[in-house]
Short mmCIF file of C-alpha atoms in Angstrom, two decimals:
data_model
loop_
_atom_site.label_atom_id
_atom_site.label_comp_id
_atom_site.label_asym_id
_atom_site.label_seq_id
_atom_site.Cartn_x
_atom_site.Cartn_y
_atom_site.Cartn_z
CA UNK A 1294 -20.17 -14.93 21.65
CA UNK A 1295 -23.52 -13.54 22.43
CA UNK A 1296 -22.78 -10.26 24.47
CA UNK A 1297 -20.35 -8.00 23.44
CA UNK A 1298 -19.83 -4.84 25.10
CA UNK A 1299 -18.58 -1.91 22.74
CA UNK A 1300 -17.66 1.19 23.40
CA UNK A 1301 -17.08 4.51 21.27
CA UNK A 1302 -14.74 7.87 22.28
CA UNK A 1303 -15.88 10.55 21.06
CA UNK A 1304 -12.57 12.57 22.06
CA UNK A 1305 -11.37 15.60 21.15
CA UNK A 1306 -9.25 16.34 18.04
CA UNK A 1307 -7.26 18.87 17.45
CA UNK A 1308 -4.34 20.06 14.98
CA UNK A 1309 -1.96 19.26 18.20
CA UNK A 1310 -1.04 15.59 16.99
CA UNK A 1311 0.25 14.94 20.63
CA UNK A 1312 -2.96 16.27 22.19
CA UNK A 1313 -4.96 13.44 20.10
CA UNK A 1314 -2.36 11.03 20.75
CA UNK A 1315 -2.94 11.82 24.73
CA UNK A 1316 -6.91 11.78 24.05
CA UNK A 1317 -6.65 8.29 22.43
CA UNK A 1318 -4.44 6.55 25.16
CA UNK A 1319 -6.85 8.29 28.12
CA UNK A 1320 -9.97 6.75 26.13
CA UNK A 1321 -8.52 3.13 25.97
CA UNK A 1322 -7.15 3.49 29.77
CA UNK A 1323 -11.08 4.39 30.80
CA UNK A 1324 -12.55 1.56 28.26
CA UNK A 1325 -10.39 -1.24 29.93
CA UNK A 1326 -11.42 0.10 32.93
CA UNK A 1327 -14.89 -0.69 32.15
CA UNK A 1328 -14.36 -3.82 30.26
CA UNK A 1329 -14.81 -2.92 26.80
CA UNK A 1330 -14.16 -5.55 24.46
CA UNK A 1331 -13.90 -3.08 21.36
CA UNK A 1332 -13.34 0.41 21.17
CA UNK A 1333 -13.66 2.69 18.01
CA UNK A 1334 -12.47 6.17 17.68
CA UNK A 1335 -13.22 8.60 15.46
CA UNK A 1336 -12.20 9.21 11.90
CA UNK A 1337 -8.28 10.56 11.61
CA UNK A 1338 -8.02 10.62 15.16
CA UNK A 1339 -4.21 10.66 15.40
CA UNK A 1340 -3.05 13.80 12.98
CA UNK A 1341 -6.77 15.54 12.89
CA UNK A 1342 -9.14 15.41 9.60
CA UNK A 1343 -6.90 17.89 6.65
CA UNK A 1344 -10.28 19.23 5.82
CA UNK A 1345 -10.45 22.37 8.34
CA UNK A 1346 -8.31 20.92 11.07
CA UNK A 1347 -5.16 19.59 9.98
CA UNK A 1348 -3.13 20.71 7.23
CA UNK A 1349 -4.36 19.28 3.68
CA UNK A 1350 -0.94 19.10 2.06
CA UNK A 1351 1.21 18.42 5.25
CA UNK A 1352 3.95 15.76 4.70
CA UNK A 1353 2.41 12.35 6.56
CA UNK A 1354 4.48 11.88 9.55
CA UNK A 1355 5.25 8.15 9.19
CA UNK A 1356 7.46 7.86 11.89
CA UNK A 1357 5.54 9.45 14.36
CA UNK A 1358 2.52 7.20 13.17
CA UNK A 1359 4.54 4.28 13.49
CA UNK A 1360 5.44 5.05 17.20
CA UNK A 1361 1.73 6.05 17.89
CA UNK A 1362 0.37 2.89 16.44
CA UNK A 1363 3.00 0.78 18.28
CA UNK A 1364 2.14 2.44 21.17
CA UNK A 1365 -1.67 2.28 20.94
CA UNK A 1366 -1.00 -1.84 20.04
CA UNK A 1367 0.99 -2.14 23.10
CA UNK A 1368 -2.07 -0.44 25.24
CA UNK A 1369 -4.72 -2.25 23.73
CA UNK A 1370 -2.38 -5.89 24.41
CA UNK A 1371 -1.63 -4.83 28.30
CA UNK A 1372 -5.56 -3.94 28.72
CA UNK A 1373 -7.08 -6.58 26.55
CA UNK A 1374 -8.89 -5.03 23.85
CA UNK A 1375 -9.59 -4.50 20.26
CA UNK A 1376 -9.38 -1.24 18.44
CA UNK A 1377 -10.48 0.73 15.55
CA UNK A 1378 -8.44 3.78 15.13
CA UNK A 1379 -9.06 6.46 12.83
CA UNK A 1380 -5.73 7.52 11.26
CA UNK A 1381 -3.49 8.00 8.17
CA UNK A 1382 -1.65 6.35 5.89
CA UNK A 1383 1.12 6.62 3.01
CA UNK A 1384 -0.16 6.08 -0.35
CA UNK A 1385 1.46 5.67 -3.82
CA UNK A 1386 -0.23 9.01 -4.93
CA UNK A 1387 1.16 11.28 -2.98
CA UNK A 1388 -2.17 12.08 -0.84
CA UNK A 1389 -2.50 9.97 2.32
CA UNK A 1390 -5.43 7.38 2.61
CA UNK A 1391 -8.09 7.97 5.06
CA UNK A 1392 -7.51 4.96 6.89
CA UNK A 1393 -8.97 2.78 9.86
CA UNK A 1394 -6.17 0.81 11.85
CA UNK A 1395 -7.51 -2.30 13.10
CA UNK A 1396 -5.99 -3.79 16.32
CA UNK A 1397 -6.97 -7.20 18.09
CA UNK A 1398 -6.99 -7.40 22.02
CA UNK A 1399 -3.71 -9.16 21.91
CA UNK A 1400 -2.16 -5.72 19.79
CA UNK A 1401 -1.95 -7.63 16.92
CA UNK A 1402 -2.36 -4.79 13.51
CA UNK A 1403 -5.20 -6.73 11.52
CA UNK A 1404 -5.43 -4.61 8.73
CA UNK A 1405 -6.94 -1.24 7.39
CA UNK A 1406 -9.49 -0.12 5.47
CA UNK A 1407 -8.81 2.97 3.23
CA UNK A 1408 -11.73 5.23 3.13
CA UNK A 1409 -13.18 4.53 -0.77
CA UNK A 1410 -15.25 7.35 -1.28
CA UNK A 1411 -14.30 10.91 -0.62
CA UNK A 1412 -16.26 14.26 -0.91
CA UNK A 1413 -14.69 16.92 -3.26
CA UNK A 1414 -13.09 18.46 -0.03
CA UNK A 1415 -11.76 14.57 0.92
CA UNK A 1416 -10.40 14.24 -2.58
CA UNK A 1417 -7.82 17.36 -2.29
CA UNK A 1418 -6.33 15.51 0.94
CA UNK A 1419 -6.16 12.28 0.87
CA UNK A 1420 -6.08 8.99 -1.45
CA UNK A 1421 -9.19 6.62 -1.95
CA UNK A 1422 -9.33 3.03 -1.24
CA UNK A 1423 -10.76 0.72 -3.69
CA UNK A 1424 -12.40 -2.45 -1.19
CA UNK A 1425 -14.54 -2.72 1.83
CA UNK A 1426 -13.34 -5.09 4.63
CA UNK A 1427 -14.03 -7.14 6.98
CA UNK A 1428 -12.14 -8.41 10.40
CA UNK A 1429 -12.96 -10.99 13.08
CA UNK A 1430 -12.41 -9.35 16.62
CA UNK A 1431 -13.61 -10.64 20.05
CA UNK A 1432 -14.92 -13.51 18.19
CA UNK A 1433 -17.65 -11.71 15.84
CA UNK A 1434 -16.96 -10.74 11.93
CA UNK A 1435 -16.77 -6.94 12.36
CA UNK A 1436 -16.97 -4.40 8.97
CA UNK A 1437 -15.49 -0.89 8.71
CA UNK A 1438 -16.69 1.98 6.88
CA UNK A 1439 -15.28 5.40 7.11
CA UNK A 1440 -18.20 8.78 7.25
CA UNK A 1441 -19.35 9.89 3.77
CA UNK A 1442 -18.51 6.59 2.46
CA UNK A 1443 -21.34 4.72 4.28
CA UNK A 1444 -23.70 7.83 5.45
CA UNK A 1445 -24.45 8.27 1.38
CA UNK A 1446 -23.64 5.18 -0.21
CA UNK A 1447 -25.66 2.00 1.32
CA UNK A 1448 -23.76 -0.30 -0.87
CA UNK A 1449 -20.58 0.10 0.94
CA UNK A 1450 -22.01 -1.31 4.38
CA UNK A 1451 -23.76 -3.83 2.40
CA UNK A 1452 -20.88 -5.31 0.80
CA UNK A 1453 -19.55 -5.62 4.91
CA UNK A 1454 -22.41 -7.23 5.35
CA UNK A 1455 -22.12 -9.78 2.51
CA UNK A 1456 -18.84 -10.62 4.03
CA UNK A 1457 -20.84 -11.90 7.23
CA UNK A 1458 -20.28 -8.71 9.53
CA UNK A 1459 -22.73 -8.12 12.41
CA UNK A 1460 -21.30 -5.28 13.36
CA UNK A 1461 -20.37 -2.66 11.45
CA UNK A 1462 -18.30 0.27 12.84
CA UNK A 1463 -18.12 3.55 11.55
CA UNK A 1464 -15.74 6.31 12.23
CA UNK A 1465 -16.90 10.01 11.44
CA UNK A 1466 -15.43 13.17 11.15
CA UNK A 1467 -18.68 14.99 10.92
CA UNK A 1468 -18.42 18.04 12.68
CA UNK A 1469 -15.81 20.77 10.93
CA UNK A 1470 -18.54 22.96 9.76
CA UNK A 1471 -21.84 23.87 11.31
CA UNK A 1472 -24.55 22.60 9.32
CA UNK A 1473 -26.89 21.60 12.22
CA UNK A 1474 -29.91 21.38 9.98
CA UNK A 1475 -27.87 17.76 8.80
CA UNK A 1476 -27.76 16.22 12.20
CA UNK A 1477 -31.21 14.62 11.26
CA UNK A 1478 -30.35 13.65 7.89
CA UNK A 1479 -27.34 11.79 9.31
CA UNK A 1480 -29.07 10.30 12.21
CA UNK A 1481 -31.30 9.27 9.70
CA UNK A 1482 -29.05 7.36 7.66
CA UNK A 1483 -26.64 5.90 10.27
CA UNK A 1484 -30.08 4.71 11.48
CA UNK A 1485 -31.25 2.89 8.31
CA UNK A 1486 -27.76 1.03 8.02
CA UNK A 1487 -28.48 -1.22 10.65
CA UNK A 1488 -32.20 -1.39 9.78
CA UNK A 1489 -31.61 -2.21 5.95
CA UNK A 1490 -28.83 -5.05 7.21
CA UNK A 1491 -30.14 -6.11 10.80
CA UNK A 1492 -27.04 -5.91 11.92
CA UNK A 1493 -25.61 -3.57 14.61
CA UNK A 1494 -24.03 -0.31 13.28
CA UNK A 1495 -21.83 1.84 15.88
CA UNK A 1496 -21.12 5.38 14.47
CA UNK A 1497 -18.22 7.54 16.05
CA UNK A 1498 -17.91 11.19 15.72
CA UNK A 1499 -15.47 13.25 16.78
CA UNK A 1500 -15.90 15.99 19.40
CA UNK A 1501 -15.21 19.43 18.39
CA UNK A 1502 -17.26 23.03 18.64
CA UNK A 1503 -19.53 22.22 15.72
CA UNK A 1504 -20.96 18.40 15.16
CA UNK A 1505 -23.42 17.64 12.50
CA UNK A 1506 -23.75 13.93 14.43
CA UNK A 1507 -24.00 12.92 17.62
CA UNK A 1508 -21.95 9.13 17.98
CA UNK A 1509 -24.70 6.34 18.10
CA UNK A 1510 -25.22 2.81 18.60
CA UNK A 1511 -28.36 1.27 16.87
CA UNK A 1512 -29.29 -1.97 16.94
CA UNK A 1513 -30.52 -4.14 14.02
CA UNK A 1514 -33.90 -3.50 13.85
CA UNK A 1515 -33.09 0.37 13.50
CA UNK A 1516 -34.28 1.66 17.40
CA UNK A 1517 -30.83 3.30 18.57
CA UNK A 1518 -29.18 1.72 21.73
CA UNK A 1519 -27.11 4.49 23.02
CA UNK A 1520 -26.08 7.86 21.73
CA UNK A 1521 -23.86 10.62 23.13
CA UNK A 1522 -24.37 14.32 23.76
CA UNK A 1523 -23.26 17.03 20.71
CA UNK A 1524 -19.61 18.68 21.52
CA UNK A 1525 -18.78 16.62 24.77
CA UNK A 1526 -16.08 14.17 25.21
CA UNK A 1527 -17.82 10.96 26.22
CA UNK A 1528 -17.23 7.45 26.24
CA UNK A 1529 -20.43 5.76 25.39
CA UNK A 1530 -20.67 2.00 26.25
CA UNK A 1531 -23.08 -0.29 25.72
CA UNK A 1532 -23.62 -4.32 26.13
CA UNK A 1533 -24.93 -5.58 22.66
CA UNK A 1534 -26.30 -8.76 21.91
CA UNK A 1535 -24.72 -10.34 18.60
CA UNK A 1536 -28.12 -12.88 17.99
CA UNK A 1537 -29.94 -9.89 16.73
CA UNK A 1538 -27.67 -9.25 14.41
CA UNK A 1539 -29.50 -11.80 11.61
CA UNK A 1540 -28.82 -10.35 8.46
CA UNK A 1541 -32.60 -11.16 8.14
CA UNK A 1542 -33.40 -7.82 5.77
CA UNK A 1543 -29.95 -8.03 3.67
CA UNK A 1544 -30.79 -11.63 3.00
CA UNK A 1545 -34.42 -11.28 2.13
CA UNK A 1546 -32.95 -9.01 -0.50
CA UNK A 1547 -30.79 -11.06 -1.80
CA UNK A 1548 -31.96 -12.89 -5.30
CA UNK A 1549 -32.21 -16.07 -3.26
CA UNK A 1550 -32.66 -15.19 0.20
CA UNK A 1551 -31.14 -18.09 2.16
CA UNK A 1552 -33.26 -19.89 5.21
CA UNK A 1553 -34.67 -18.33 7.78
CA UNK A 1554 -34.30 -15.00 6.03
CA UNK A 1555 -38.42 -14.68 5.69
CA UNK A 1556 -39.41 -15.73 9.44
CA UNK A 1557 -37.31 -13.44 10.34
CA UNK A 1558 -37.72 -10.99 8.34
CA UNK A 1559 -41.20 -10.98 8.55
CA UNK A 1560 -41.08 -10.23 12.60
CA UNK A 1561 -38.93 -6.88 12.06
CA UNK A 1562 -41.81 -5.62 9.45
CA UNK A 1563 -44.49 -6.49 11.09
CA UNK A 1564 -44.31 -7.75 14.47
CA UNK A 1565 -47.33 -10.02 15.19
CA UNK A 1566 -49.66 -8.57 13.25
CA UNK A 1567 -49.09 -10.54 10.51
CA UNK A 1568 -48.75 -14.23 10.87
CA UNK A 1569 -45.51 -16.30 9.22
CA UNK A 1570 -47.86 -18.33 6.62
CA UNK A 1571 -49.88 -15.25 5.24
CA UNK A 1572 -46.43 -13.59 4.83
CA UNK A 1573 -45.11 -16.13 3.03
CA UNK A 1574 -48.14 -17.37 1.21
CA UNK A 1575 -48.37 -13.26 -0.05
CA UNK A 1576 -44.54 -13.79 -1.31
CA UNK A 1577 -45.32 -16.66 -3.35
CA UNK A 1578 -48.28 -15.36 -4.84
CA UNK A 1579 -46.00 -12.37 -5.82
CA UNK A 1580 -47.04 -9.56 -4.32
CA UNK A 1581 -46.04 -7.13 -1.88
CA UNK A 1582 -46.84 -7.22 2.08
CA UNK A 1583 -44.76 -4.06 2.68
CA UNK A 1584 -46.54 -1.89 0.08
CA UNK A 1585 -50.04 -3.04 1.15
CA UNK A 1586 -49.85 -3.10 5.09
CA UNK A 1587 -47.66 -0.35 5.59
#
């Protein structure tokens, strides 16, 4: 697998559960239609996010889950595709987890990743995980990480990466309250996940009145590949290329960056202007290339 082409729906979401469940069978209905391979959909896309749109100490509809999952598996099998899909899920605890539902082209359930850190507003609705994972869809080792989780904490995209992911999806719910001075901050960071892994990192917002992100695509060595508009419903799809997705700058960081890691590397820091042999002769002489060229 070289190309891949992705897609993300940034749909509406709204307290009407059967409004999102309508939004989320339209958006795989119009991915098919353009040949998406994998889709991902925004974080809590079925019942709405219980901070601000749904309610935080609702009972978790299970069975109504159930049939939407089943439902959204049976779509994804008659079209073809894989799926991430923001959701919920029962928990031990008594909260629900923040959870991504992972669905293969043939509407196989994969797994789910629980969303393992929560803001103080997260933490009065819902569960938190305790792992990152990983999945193999469309023939490529995918990783999952859920908003706040990876936006503030590099490590948990890291450990994604660690598990051999080259791409890493990431539903968001980033858009309940206006703080438009953060939509740089977050573009910010969602950008320097790929960069800091060189791997391709596919954020997906939801669409509502106020969104402190815009959904983007960005490619490994950080220069974003497609990107919606802010509060329109929009499929974005883009053709990626899985070969660019080396690893390179997760593996130079590593305590014994494996082969290959420092050619490559050395080409995302400095393009040509440095040659392979003076960047590796300045490595094994112990000192720094970044912190004197750049």
């Amino acid at each position: 697998m070289t190309l891949l082409r992705i897609a993300l729906a940034q749909t509406r979401q709204t307290s009407d559960r059967e409004d999102n469940r309508r939004a989320i069978l339209d958006a795989i209905d119009r991915a098919a239609s353009r040949n998406v391979q994998i889709l991902c959909f925004p974080e809590t896309q079925t019942i709405g996010y219980r901070v601000d749109i749904a309610s935080a100490d609702a009972p978790v509809p299970a069975g109504w889950l159930d049939e939407v999952h089943g439902e959204v598996a049976a779509r994804c099998a008659k079209h073809g595709i894989a799926c991430i899909l923001g959701t919920e899920t029962e928990s031990d605890g008594g909260r629900p987890y923040n959870t991504a539902l992972v669905i293969d082209e043939l509407g196989n359930f994969l797994g789910m990743h629980h969303k393992t850190l929560l803001t103080p507003l997260d933490a009065m609705a819902y569960e938190r995980g305790n792992a990152q994972h990983t999945f193999d869809l469309a023939g490529v080792r995918i990783g999952v990480v859920i908003c706040f989780e990876a936006l503030r904490f590099a490590e948990t995209t890291a450990e994604c990466v660690r598990r051999g992911a080259q791409v890493v999806f990431h539903p968001q719910n980033n858009t309940t309250r206006p703080n438009d001075w953060k939509i740089p901050i977050h573009h910010a960071m969602i950008v320097t996940r790929a960069a800091e892994n060189t791997v391709w990192f596919a954020s997906c917002n939801a669409c509502l009145p106020h969104q402190n992100s815009r959904s983007l695509i960005v490619a490994p060595d950080g220069r974003i590949h497609g990107q919606t508009e802010l509060r329109q419903e929009e499929l974005l799809v883009r053709d990626i290329d899985v070969r660019k997705a080396t690893r390179a700058m997760f593996r130079l960081g590593e305590d014994s960056p494996a082969a290959g890691a420092l050619e490559q590397s050395a080409s995302l820091l400095f393009a040509d202007t440095v040659k392979t042999e003076e960047y590796a002769a300045a490595l094994e002489a112990g000192k720094s290339p970044t912190r004197a060229t750049q």
